[in-house]
Amino acid sequence: MSPRDPNPPTRAPRRTKDDVVDAALRLLDGVGLPDLSMRRLADGLGVQPSALYWHVASKQELLAAVSGRILAPVVLRPGDPADLAGAAVTLGHRLHDRLLAHRDGAEVVSSSLALGLAPSPVHDALGDSAAARVIADAVTHYVVGFTFHEQQRRSADAWGAAAPAVSLTAASVEGTDDDGFAAALGLIAAGIARSADGVAVARGA
Amino acid sequence: MSPRDPNPPTRAPRRTKDDVVDAALRLLDGVGLPDLSMRRLADGLGVQPSALYWHVASKQELLAAVSGRILAPVVLRPGDPADLAGAAVTLGHRLHDRLLAHRDGAEVVSSSLALGLAPSPVHDALGDSAAARVIADAVTHYVVGFTFHEQQRRSADAWGAAAPAVSLTAASVEGTDDDGFAAALGLIAAGIARSADGVAVARGA
DNA sequence: ACCTGAACACCGTTCAAGT
DNA sequence: ACCTGAACACCGTTCAAGT
């Protein structure tokens, strides 16, 4: 065991920032955002709470990294529509899917985006022309907001079955949310197709 | 001073739920959502923290009541456009204005709406036809999300002047946000006008 | 009807010190 | 480089008891 031994004596296992973000994402899925505390996270990693602050500067920065993980697959891929409207709709659905893939995903991403701590994947994918920015804004805020609402409804239904409200009016139990989601996204797409470049809108008081 | 004296001896001033909500809204404007605690609120009212729980069941219920106050003026008024697209745009601008009128207004309203604890004024104003619901969803989520982002940007700029980013690309310093906002809202309006009733949208993987 | 006092079970974050 | 130990300054909420 020379000082340069490539296999030094096994020391206590140490963590990397990636490990911490991994653990945070799994804890999020396990207990939800309200119960995702730095102390619980440290517990799961077998570490003191203060140790986390060697890896991340704050809880907000950690949640931004978690958001980055959630959003990573929201990109344009070969074979995707080349026109702005088509690409925007594709990205919108992909974003929706990713947010639903993790408990409270929309809420986590919503605040990270608002704080400017996570890059917006739709903006990144569509480029930074003026028209693209407007479209990315509309799609991103609509999808995140809709999914946030959707996820709260689901967890409320799951916890207490406090009267399924007026869900009788819906024909299909599972298809309803997705249909409403797709319809409004189509609305935005129709707006993109119609307004092309110049958008005129009357300012209502 | 009979037992039925209409002007009984002045007792210690007591609070109503309205007083508590008023104080919460003023405290929100003063210190922002992260520092709006039940203890601070109780302090301002000259009361023990536990006393608040006689008036409200939880902090979330209190914030929902605050949201209700913020959103109260978001209604259709005589003289407003009668068509769905025009009414939706008018309500969108009115909602935007109300959210900006209070510190962290968009964040407070965003979670109250997601939790279903505050009624959505755009949905209420547009009625509950299938088309109206889709439009109300698009407008509400877009406006709340955009304004949430906008308010975080503003308070970040205000606190630390940590590099105004790429704001040089914008011609007018103050008009920029509003222009982007109106453009995307116009996009949605154009979608409403175009899709009329039947919306066809291709589901991108 | 409205509130106090005291407690329960927690938080995020900092920082000197250890290895 | 990575973590411990201990503390600081807080939280939301409950509940018996007071007036």
Tab-separated table of C-alpha atoms (C1' of nucleotides) in Angstrom:
chain	number	residue	atom	x	y	z
A	1	MET	CA	0.000	0.000	0.000
A	2	SER	CA	2.239	2.744	-1.265
A	3	PRO	CA	0.988	6.314	-1.162
A	4	ARG	CA	0.312	6.004	-4.907
A	5	ASP	CA	-1.543	2.715	-4.713
A	6	PRO	CA	-4.302	2.894	-7.407
A	7	ASN	CA	-6.524	0.852	-5.076
A	8	PRO	CA	-6.124	2.644	-1.774
A	9	PRO	CA	-7.694	1.201	1.379
A	10	THR	CA	-11.460	1.503	1.070
A	11	ARG	CA	-12.472	4.616	2.953
A	12	ALA	CA	-15.972	5.526	4.020
A	13	PRO	CA	-18.049	5.916	0.835
A	14	ARG	CA	-18.259	9.536	-0.212
A	15	ARG	CA	-20.978	11.239	-2.218
A	16	THR	CA	-20.882	13.336	-5.327
A	17	LYS	CA	-23.364	16.088	-6.197
A	18	ASP	CA	-24.963	13.690	-8.657
A	19	ASP	CA	-25.640	11.221	-5.847
A	20	VAL	CA	-27.333	13.954	-3.860
A	21	VAL	CA	-29.555	14.999	-6.775
A	22	ASP	CA	-30.396	11.348	-7.482
A	23	ALA	CA	-31.413	10.803	-3.884
A	24	ALA	CA	-33.473	14.002	-3.899
A	25	LEU	CA	-35.387	12.907	-6.993
A	26	ARG	CA	-36.129	9.503	-5.467
A	27	LEU	CA	-37.170	11.090	-2.189
A	28	LEU	CA	-39.453	13.449	-4.124
A	29	ASP	CA	-41.151	10.481	-5.751
A	30	GLY	CA	-41.405	8.730	-2.413
A	31	VAL	CA	-42.801	11.432	-0.143
A	32	GLY	CA	-43.719	14.455	-2.293
A	33	LEU	CA	-42.438	18.008	-2.252
A	34	PRO	CA	-43.950	19.100	1.091
A	35	ASP	CA	-42.050	16.348	2.894
A	36	LEU	CA	-38.806	16.673	0.952
A	37	SER	CA	-36.580	18.254	3.603
A	38	MET	CA	-32.816	18.565	3.725
A	39	ARG	CA	-32.859	16.597	6.973
A	40	ARG	CA	-34.792	13.682	5.534
A	41	LEU	CA	-32.557	13.709	2.478
A	42	ALA	CA	-29.454	13.633	4.657
A	43	ASP	CA	-30.924	10.748	6.644
A	44	GLY	CA	-31.427	8.719	3.491
A	45	LEU	CA	-27.829	9.334	2.474
A	46	GLY	CA	-26.513	8.385	5.918
A	47	VAL	CA	-25.074	11.833	6.464
A	48	GLN	CA	-25.533	14.902	8.640
A	49	PRO	CA	-27.796	17.649	7.205
A	50	SER	CA	-24.909	20.085	7.133
A	51	ALA	CA	-22.979	17.754	4.824
A	52	LEU	CA	-25.409	18.525	2.018
A	53	TYR	CA	-24.180	22.116	1.962
A	54	TRP	CA	-20.809	20.988	0.760
A	55	HIS	CA	-22.534	19.703	-2.431
A	56	VAL	CA	-25.197	22.368	-2.991
A	57	ALA	CA	-25.446	26.002	-1.962
A	58	SER	CA	-29.107	25.863	-0.948
A	59	LYS	CA	-32.267	23.819	-1.148
A	60	GLN	CA	-33.422	25.967	-4.065
A	61	GLU	CA	-30.292	25.160	-6.024
A	62	LEU	CA	-30.820	21.481	-5.299
A	63	LEU	CA	-34.412	21.639	-6.560
A	64	ALA	CA	-33.178	23.424	-9.677
A	65	ALA	CA	-30.795	20.521	-10.317
A	66	VAL	CA	-33.692	18.112	-9.792
A	67	SER	CA	-35.687	20.145	-12.321
A	68	GLY	CA	-32.826	19.851	-14.780
A	69	ARG	CA	-32.948	16.071	-14.467
A	70	ILE	CA	-36.694	15.997	-15.001
A	71	LEU	CA	-36.492	18.244	-18.070
A	72	ALA	CA	-33.438	16.700	-19.727
A	73	PRO	CA	-35.376	14.588	-22.285
A	74	VAL	CA	-37.480	17.542	-23.445
A	75	VAL	CA	-35.628	18.154	-26.722
A	76	LEU	CA	-36.340	17.957	-30.432
A	77	ARG	CA	-35.287	14.693	-32.034
A	78	PRO	CA	-34.731	13.575	-35.634
A	79	GLY	CA	-38.058	13.110	-37.358
A	80	ASP	CA	-39.852	15.762	-35.284
A	81	PRO	CA	-41.889	18.407	-37.144
A	82	ALA	CA	-39.719	21.154	-38.607
A	83	ASP	CA	-42.283	23.956	-38.521
A	84	LEU	CA	-42.658	26.147	-35.461
A	85	ALA	CA	-46.222	25.132	-34.640
A	86	GLY	CA	-45.546	21.418	-35.004
A	87	ALA	CA	-42.335	21.531	-33.025
A	88	ALA	CA	-44.024	23.530	-30.270
A	89	VAL	CA	-46.850	21.011	-29.916
A	90	THR	CA	-44.394	18.104	-29.850
A	91	LEU	CA	-42.331	19.791	-27.154
A	92	GLY	CA	-45.476	20.599	-25.197
A	93	HIS	CA	-46.526	16.965	-25.059
A	94	ARG	CA	-43.027	15.831	-24.199
A	95	LEU	CA	-42.856	18.382	-21.370
A	96	HIS	CA	-46.228	17.235	-20.080
A	97	ASP	CA	-45.067	13.612	-20.031
A	98	ARG	CA	-41.865	14.440	-18.156
A	99	LEU	CA	-43.659	16.510	-15.520
A	100	LEU	CA	-46.114	13.678	-14.903
A	101	ALA	CA	-43.245	11.193	-14.561
A	102	HIS	CA	-42.345	12.503	-11.080
A	103	ARG	CA	-44.446	13.293	-8.037
A	104	ASP	CA	-45.074	17.058	-7.798
A	105	GLY	CA	-42.906	17.428	-10.920
A	106	ALA	CA	-44.833	20.427	-12.215
A	107	GLU	CA	-44.595	22.330	-8.928
A	108	VAL	CA	-40.855	21.765	-8.621
A	109	VAL	CA	-40.229	22.815	-12.209
A	110	SER	CA	-42.626	25.753	-11.980
A	111	SER	CA	-40.683	27.487	-9.259
A	112	SER	CA	-37.270	26.623	-10.674
A	113	LEU	CA	-38.301	28.159	-13.997
A	114	ALA	CA	-39.825	31.204	-12.329
A	115	LEU	CA	-36.646	31.754	-10.343
A	116	GLY	CA	-34.611	31.397	-13.518
A	117	LEU	CA	-32.547	28.600	-11.941
A	118	ALA	CA	-33.437	25.949	-14.532
A	119	PRO	CA	-33.135	26.454	-18.286
A	120	SER	CA	-36.439	26.341	-20.158
A	121	PRO	CA	-36.242	23.389	-22.579
A	122	VAL	CA	-38.896	24.713	-24.944
A	123	HIS	CA	-37.086	28.027	-25.332
A	124	ASP	CA	-33.810	26.227	-25.859
A	125	ALA	CA	-35.285	23.941	-28.511
A	126	LEU	CA	-37.158	26.583	-30.505
A	127	GLY	CA	-34.341	29.106	-30.747
A	128	ASP	CA	-34.399	32.774	-29.879
A	129	SER	CA	-36.227	34.550	-32.650
A	130	ALA	CA	-38.891	36.895	-31.359
A	131	ALA	CA	-41.684	34.651	-32.640
A	132	ALA	CA	-40.110	31.549	-31.102
A	133	ARG	CA	-39.821	33.237	-27.717
A	134	VAL	CA	-43.484	34.180	-27.709
A	135	ILE	CA	-44.502	30.661	-28.650
A	136	ALA	CA	-42.174	29.068	-26.104
A	137	ASP	CA	-43.636	31.324	-23.401
A	138	ALA	CA	-47.183	30.349	-24.271
A	139	VAL	CA	-46.465	26.618	-24.461
A	140	THR	CA	-44.260	26.442	-21.362
A	141	HIS	CA	-46.514	28.395	-19.048
A	142	TYR	CA	-49.616	26.648	-20.271
A	143	VAL	CA	-48.200	23.123	-19.939
A	144	VAL	CA	-46.571	23.694	-16.550
A	145	GLY	CA	-49.646	25.400	-15.126
A	146	PHE	CA	-52.046	22.801	-16.450
A	147	THR	CA	-49.937	19.911	-15.192
A	148	PHE	CA	-49.466	21.530	-11.780
A	149	HIS	CA	-53.226	21.716	-11.421
A	150	GLU	CA	-53.598	18.177	-12.760
A	151	GLN	CA	-51.101	16.704	-10.297
A	152	GLN	CA	-52.711	18.419	-7.313
A	153	ARG	CA	-56.072	17.056	-8.375
A	154	ARG	CA	-54.626	13.559	-8.626
A	155	SER	CA	-52.969	13.572	-5.215
A	156	ALA	CA	-56.090	15.084	-3.669
A	157	ASP	CA	-58.155	12.288	-5.189
A	158	ALA	CA	-55.628	9.726	-4.025
A	159	TRP	CA	-55.435	10.859	-0.425
A	160	GLY	CA	-59.010	11.565	0.548
A	161	ALA	CA	-61.714	10.398	-1.855
A	162	ALA	CA	-63.473	13.654	-0.934
A	163	ALA	CA	-66.260	13.477	-3.533
A	164	PRO	CA	-65.027	13.051	-7.122
A	165	ALA	CA	-66.798	16.343	-7.884
A	166	VAL	CA	-68.611	16.547	-11.234
A	167	SER	CA	-66.500	13.846	-12.848
A	168	LEU	CA	-69.721	12.174	-13.958
A	169	THR	CA	-69.998	14.684	-16.787
A	170	ALA	CA	-66.845	13.200	-18.301
A	171	ALA	CA	-67.355	10.300	-20.680
A	172	SER	CA	-63.999	8.574	-20.225
A	173	VAL	CA	-62.510	8.541	-16.743
A	174	GLU	CA	-58.882	8.562	-17.751
A	175	GLY	CA	-58.990	10.267	-21.151
A	176	THR	CA	-60.562	13.470	-19.914
A	177	ASP	CA	-57.536	15.315	-18.641
A	178	ASP	CA	-55.481	14.477	-21.672
A	179	ASP	CA	-58.230	15.587	-24.022
A	180	GLY	CA	-58.551	18.971	-22.342
A	181	PHE	CA	-54.812	19.325	-22.327
A	182	ALA	CA	-54.438	18.514	-26.004
A	183	ALA	CA	-57.319	20.795	-26.956
A	184	ALA	CA	-55.821	23.890	-25.368
A	185	LEU	CA	-52.396	23.062	-26.730
A	186	GLY	CA	-54.040	22.815	-30.142
A	187	LEU	CA	-55.540	26.227	-29.523
A	188	ILE	CA	-52.091	27.674	-29.076
A	189	ALA	CA	-50.849	25.827	-32.147
A	190	ALA	CA	-53.741	27.244	-34.169
A	191	GLY	CA	-52.751	30.701	-32.959
A	192	ILE	CA	-49.185	30.133	-34.106
A	193	ALA	CA	-50.317	29.009	-37.538
A	194	ARG	CA	-52.678	31.953	-37.912
A	195	SER	CA	-50.552	34.801	-36.641
A	196	ALA	CA	-47.420	33.757	-38.552
A	197	ASP	CA	-45.234	36.770	-37.740
A	198	GLY	CA	-47.264	39.899	-37.015
A	199	VAL	CA	-49.639	39.683	-34.087
A	200	ALA	CA	-52.191	42.400	-33.513
A	201	VAL	CA	-54.117	42.396	-30.273
A	202	ALA	CA	-56.451	44.963	-28.766
A	203	ARG	CA	-55.580	45.917	-25.220
A	204	GLY	CA	-58.734	45.395	-23.148
A	205	ALA	CA	-58.938	47.594	-20.029
B	1	MET	CA	-75.332	49.585	31.721
B	2	SER	CA	-78.041	47.000	31.617
B	3	PRO	CA	-77.241	43.527	30.216
B	4	ARG	CA	-78.968	44.633	26.992
B	5	ASP	CA	-77.129	47.940	26.681
B	6	PRO	CA	-76.642	48.501	22.912
B	7	ASN	CA	-73.327	50.157	23.747
B	8	PRO	CA	-71.751	47.693	26.128
B	9	PRO	CA	-68.484	48.547	27.891
B	10	THR	CA	-65.706	48.527	25.322
B	11	ARG	CA	-63.980	45.170	25.557
B	12	ALA	CA	-60.621	44.298	24.116
B	13	PRO	CA	-60.896	44.721	20.336
B	14	ARG	CA	-61.636	41.396	18.671
B	15	ARG	CA	-60.851	40.345	15.153
B	16	THR	CA	-62.971	38.944	12.394
B	17	LYS	CA	-61.765	36.625	9.653
B	18	ASP	CA	-61.842	39.600	7.273
B	19	ASP	CA	-59.408	41.459	9.527
B	20	VAL	CA	-57.037	38.497	9.429
B	21	VAL	CA	-57.176	38.253	5.630
B	22	ASP	CA	-56.676	42.026	5.345
B	23	ALA	CA	-53.623	41.866	7.561
B	24	ALA	CA	-52.248	38.907	5.623
B	25	LEU	CA	-52.563	40.773	2.325
B	26	ARG	CA	-50.803	43.822	3.747
B	27	LEU	CA	-48.075	41.651	5.264
B	28	LEU	CA	-47.646	39.926	1.898
B	29	ASP	CA	-47.083	43.294	0.242
B	30	GLY	CA	-44.691	44.316	2.985
B	31	VAL	CA	-42.417	41.298	3.296
B	32	GLY	CA	-43.248	38.890	0.464
B	33	LEU	CA	-44.495	35.304	0.539
B	34	PRO	CA	-41.333	33.636	1.930
B	35	ASP	CA	-41.520	35.822	5.053
B	36	LEU	CA	-45.268	35.672	5.487
B	37	SER	CA	-45.522	33.407	8.531
B	38	MET	CA	-48.434	32.803	10.861
B	39	ARG	CA	-46.265	34.052	13.734
B	40	ARG	CA	-45.417	37.335	12.049
B	41	LEU	CA	-49.039	37.782	11.096
B	42	ALA	CA	-50.145	37.171	14.682
B	43	ASP	CA	-47.547	39.669	15.883
B	44	GLY	CA	-48.937	42.353	13.594
B	45	LEU	CA	-52.435	41.715	14.902
B	46	GLY	CA	-51.280	41.814	18.539
B	47	VAL	CA	-52.342	38.240	19.108
B	48	GLN	CA	-50.871	34.809	19.829
B	49	PRO	CA	-50.184	32.594	16.786
B	50	SER	CA	-52.684	30.029	17.997
B	51	ALA	CA	-55.439	32.653	17.927
B	52	LEU	CA	-55.313	32.667	14.110
B	53	TYR	CA	-56.580	29.098	14.076
B	54	TRP	CA	-59.875	30.212	15.460
B	55	HIS	CA	-60.384	32.255	12.242
B	56	VAL	CA	-58.820	29.960	9.629
B	57	ALA	CA	-58.270	26.215	9.512
B	58	SER	CA	-54.756	26.404	8.059
B	59	LYS	CA	-52.239	28.660	6.390
B	60	GLN	CA	-53.284	27.275	3.012
B	61	GLU	CA	-56.899	28.239	3.628
B	62	LEU	CA	-55.745	31.715	4.616
B	63	LEU	CA	-53.725	32.093	1.420
B	64	ALA	CA	-56.733	30.917	-0.564
B	65	ALA	CA	-58.779	33.709	1.014
B	66	VAL	CA	-55.998	36.165	0.143
B	67	SER	CA	-56.137	34.858	-3.437
B	68	GLY	CA	-59.869	35.453	-3.485
B	69	ARG	CA	-59.298	39.085	-2.528
B	70	ILE	CA	-56.684	39.532	-5.225
B	71	LEU	CA	-58.890	37.980	-7.894
B	72	ALA	CA	-62.208	39.596	-6.950
B	73	PRO	CA	-62.086	42.355	-9.655
B	74	VAL	CA	-61.371	39.866	-12.454
B	75	VAL	CA	-64.873	39.840	-13.930
B	76	LEU	CA	-66.572	40.856	-17.150
B	77	ARG	CA	-68.130	44.305	-17.053
B	78	PRO	CA	-70.720	46.120	-19.208
B	79	GLY	CA	-69.090	47.182	-22.456
B	80	ASP	CA	-66.641	44.279	-22.544
B	81	PRO	CA	-66.364	42.242	-25.764
B	82	ALA	CA	-69.153	39.715	-26.110
B	83	ASP	CA	-67.304	37.164	-28.243
B	84	LEU	CA	-65.302	34.406	-26.578
B	85	ALA	CA	-61.916	35.472	-27.927
B	86	GLY	CA	-62.398	39.142	-27.014
B	87	ALA	CA	-63.726	38.367	-23.558
B	88	ALA	CA	-60.851	35.951	-22.918
B	89	VAL	CA	-58.224	38.543	-23.846
B	90	THR	CA	-59.895	41.186	-21.679
B	91	LEU	CA	-59.998	38.813	-18.716
B	92	GLY	CA	-56.385	37.837	-19.319
B	93	HIS	CA	-55.206	41.425	-19.101
B	94	ARG	CA	-57.352	42.083	-16.067
B	95	LEU	CA	-55.938	39.002	-14.339
B	96	HIS	CA	-52.395	40.089	-15.199
B	97	ASP	CA	-53.017	43.521	-13.686
B	98	ARG	CA	-54.436	42.086	-10.467
B	99	LEU	CA	-51.570	39.641	-9.986
B	100	LEU	CA	-49.053	42.454	-10.440
B	101	ALA	CA	-50.905	44.596	-7.906
B	102	HIS	CA	-49.576	42.518	-4.978
B	103	ARG	CA	-46.120	41.261	-4.105
B	104	ASP	CA	-45.753	37.586	-5.119
B	105	GLY	CA	-49.392	37.735	-6.216
B	106	ALA	CA	-48.907	35.218	-9.023
B	107	GLU	CA	-47.219	32.652	-6.778
B	108	VAL	CA	-49.918	32.874	-4.120
B	109	VAL	CA	-52.694	32.561	-6.699
B	110	SER	CA	-50.895	29.830	-8.609
B	111	SER	CA	-50.876	27.412	-5.710
B	112	SER	CA	-54.369	28.307	-4.507
B	113	LEU	CA	-55.705	27.597	-8.002
B	114	ALA	CA	-53.706	24.375	-8.300
B	115	LEU	CA	-55.044	23.178	-4.957
B	116	GLY	CA	-58.544	24.080	-6.052
B	117	LEU	CA	-59.011	26.299	-3.009
B	118	ALA	CA	-59.702	29.497	-4.944
B	119	PRO	CA	-62.278	29.781	-7.730
B	120	SER	CA	-60.823	30.538	-11.162
B	121	PRO	CA	-62.242	33.895	-12.249
B	122	VAL	CA	-61.706	33.298	-15.972
B	123	HIS	CA	-63.606	30.019	-15.869
B	124	ASP	CA	-66.382	31.637	-13.874
B	125	ALA	CA	-66.673	34.539	-16.319
B	126	LEU	CA	-66.630	32.522	-19.545
B	127	GLY	CA	-69.168	29.913	-18.526
B	128	ASP	CA	-68.853	26.153	-18.670
B	129	SER	CA	-69.258	25.145	-22.271
B	130	ALA	CA	-66.543	22.764	-23.432
B	131	ALA	CA	-64.962	25.443	-25.635
B	132	ALA	CA	-65.032	28.014	-22.848
B	133	ARG	CA	-63.291	25.644	-20.453
B	134	VAL	CA	-60.479	24.984	-22.890
B	135	ILE	CA	-60.012	28.698	-23.492
B	136	ALA	CA	-60.154	29.541	-19.789
B	137	ASP	CA	-57.517	26.871	-19.104
B	138	ALA	CA	-55.186	28.264	-21.732
B	139	VAL	CA	-55.595	31.889	-20.651
B	140	THR	CA	-55.425	31.255	-16.906
B	141	HIS	CA	-52.378	29.013	-16.935
B	142	TYR	CA	-50.557	31.202	-19.405
B	143	VAL	CA	-51.203	34.461	-17.542
B	144	VAL	CA	-50.452	33.074	-14.079
B	145	GLY	CA	-47.270	31.344	-15.233
B	146	PHE	CA	-46.010	34.316	-17.172
B	147	THR	CA	-46.679	36.721	-14.312
B	148	PHE	CA	-45.082	34.383	-11.755
B	149	HIS	CA	-41.910	34.407	-13.838
B	150	GLU	CA	-42.184	38.171	-14.343
B	151	GLN	CA	-42.523	38.911	-10.632
B	152	GLN	CA	-39.565	36.714	-9.697
B	153	ARG	CA	-37.462	38.511	-12.290
B	154	ARG	CA	-38.496	41.861	-10.860
B	155	SER	CA	-37.717	41.022	-7.257
B	156	ALA	CA	-34.412	39.440	-8.291
B	157	ASP	CA	-33.517	42.626	-10.137
B	158	ALA	CA	-34.584	44.714	-7.187
B	159	TRP	CA	-32.644	42.842	-4.528
B	160	GLY	CA	-29.287	42.205	-6.102
B	161	ALA	CA	-28.519	44.024	-9.367
B	162	ALA	CA	-26.823	40.787	-10.436
B	163	ALA	CA	-26.207	41.685	-14.064
B	164	PRO	CA	-29.361	42.727	-15.982
B	165	ALA	CA	-28.662	39.776	-18.328
B	166	VAL	CA	-29.309	40.354	-22.031
B	167	SER	CA	-31.757	43.163	-21.451
B	168	LEU	CA	-29.771	45.245	-23.926
B	169	THR	CA	-31.468	43.396	-26.769
B	170	ALA	CA	-34.759	44.948	-25.694
B	171	ALA	CA	-35.554	48.340	-27.174
B	172	SER	CA	-37.782	49.719	-24.431
B	173	VAL	CA	-36.841	48.949	-20.844
B	174	GLU	CA	-40.326	48.937	-19.393
B	175	GLY	CA	-42.442	47.984	-22.387
B	176	THR	CA	-40.687	44.679	-23.065
B	177	ASP	CA	-42.465	42.435	-20.608
B	178	ASP	CA	-45.875	43.758	-21.494
B	179	ASP	CA	-45.217	43.377	-25.203
B	180	GLY	CA	-44.195	39.738	-24.818
B	181	PHE	CA	-47.171	39.141	-22.597
B	182	ALA	CA	-49.657	40.677	-24.999
B	183	ALA	CA	-48.138	38.873	-27.978
B	184	ALA	CA	-48.584	35.416	-26.500
B	185	LEU	CA	-52.046	36.260	-25.247
B	186	GLY	CA	-52.820	37.343	-28.817
B	187	LEU	CA	-51.527	33.992	-29.988
B	188	ILE	CA	-54.081	32.238	-27.834
B	189	ALA	CA	-56.793	34.602	-29.031
B	190	ALA	CA	-55.860	33.868	-32.639
B	191	GLY	CA	-56.150	30.181	-31.835
B	192	ILE	CA	-59.615	30.711	-30.408
B	193	ALA	CA	-60.732	32.608	-33.484
B	194	ARG	CA	-59.319	30.006	-35.836
B	195	SER	CA	-60.437	26.804	-34.186
B	196	ALA	CA	-63.993	27.997	-33.520
B	197	ASP	CA	-65.402	24.709	-32.231
B	198	GLY	CA	-63.567	21.685	-33.623
B	199	VAL	CA	-59.866	21.458	-32.790
B	200	ALA	CA	-57.692	18.912	-34.558
B	201	VAL	CA	-54.197	18.359	-33.232
B	202	ALA	CA	-51.617	15.735	-34.050
B	203	ARG	CA	-50.234	13.953	-31.025
B	204	GLY	CA	-46.442	14.250	-31.200
B	205	ALA	CA	-44.573	11.490	-29.383
C	1	DA	C1'	-67.008	33.798	20.985
C	2	DC	C1'	-62.395	34.735	20.962
C	3	DC	C1'	-58.006	34.215	22.783
C	4	DT	C1'	-53.668	32.746	25.899
C	5	DG	C1'	-49.840	29.654	27.242
C	6	DA	C1'	-47.341	26.056	26.504
C	7	DA	C1'	-45.949	22.562	24.104
C	8	DC	C1'	-44.920	19.136	19.883
C	9	DA	C1'	-42.470	18.052	16.098
C	10	DC	C1'	-40.248	19.898	13.081
C	11	DC	C1'	-37.473	23.387	9.534
C	12	DG	C1'	-32.976	25.657	6.440
C	13	DT	C1'	-28.545	27.200	7.204
C	14	DT	C1'	-23.876	28.342	9.302
C	15	DC	C1'	-19.510	27.266	10.977
C	16	DA	C1'	-15.723	25.652	13.631
C	17	DA	C1'	-13.561	21.426	13.899
C	18	DG	C1'	-12.299	16.818	12.518
C	19	DT	C1'	-10.074	13.209	9.088
D	1	DA	C1'	-12.056	16.901	-0.153
D	2	DC	C1'	-15.776	15.620	2.463
D	3	DC	C1'	-18.073	15.419	6.643
D	4	DT	C1'	-19.461	15.879	11.968
D	5	DG	C1'	-21.454	18.314	15.988
D	6	DA	C1'	-23.591	21.783	17.715
D	7	DA	C1'	-25.917	25.595	17.467
D	8	DC	C1'	-29.044	29.753	15.621
D	9	DA	C1'	-33.224	31.391	14.467
D	10	DC	C1'	-36.969	30.077	13.149
D	11	DC	C1'	-41.552	27.202	11.451
D	12	DG	C1'	-47.164	25.329	11.357
D	13	DT	C1'	-50.314	23.346	14.331
D	14	DT	C1'	-52.772	21.465	18.562
D	15	DC	C1'	-55.086	21.835	22.734
D	16	DA	C1'	-56.346	22.599	27.412
D	17	DA	C1'	-57.573	26.505	29.805
D	18	DG	C1'	-59.086	31.186	30.497
D	19	DT	C1'	-62.652	35.274	30.019
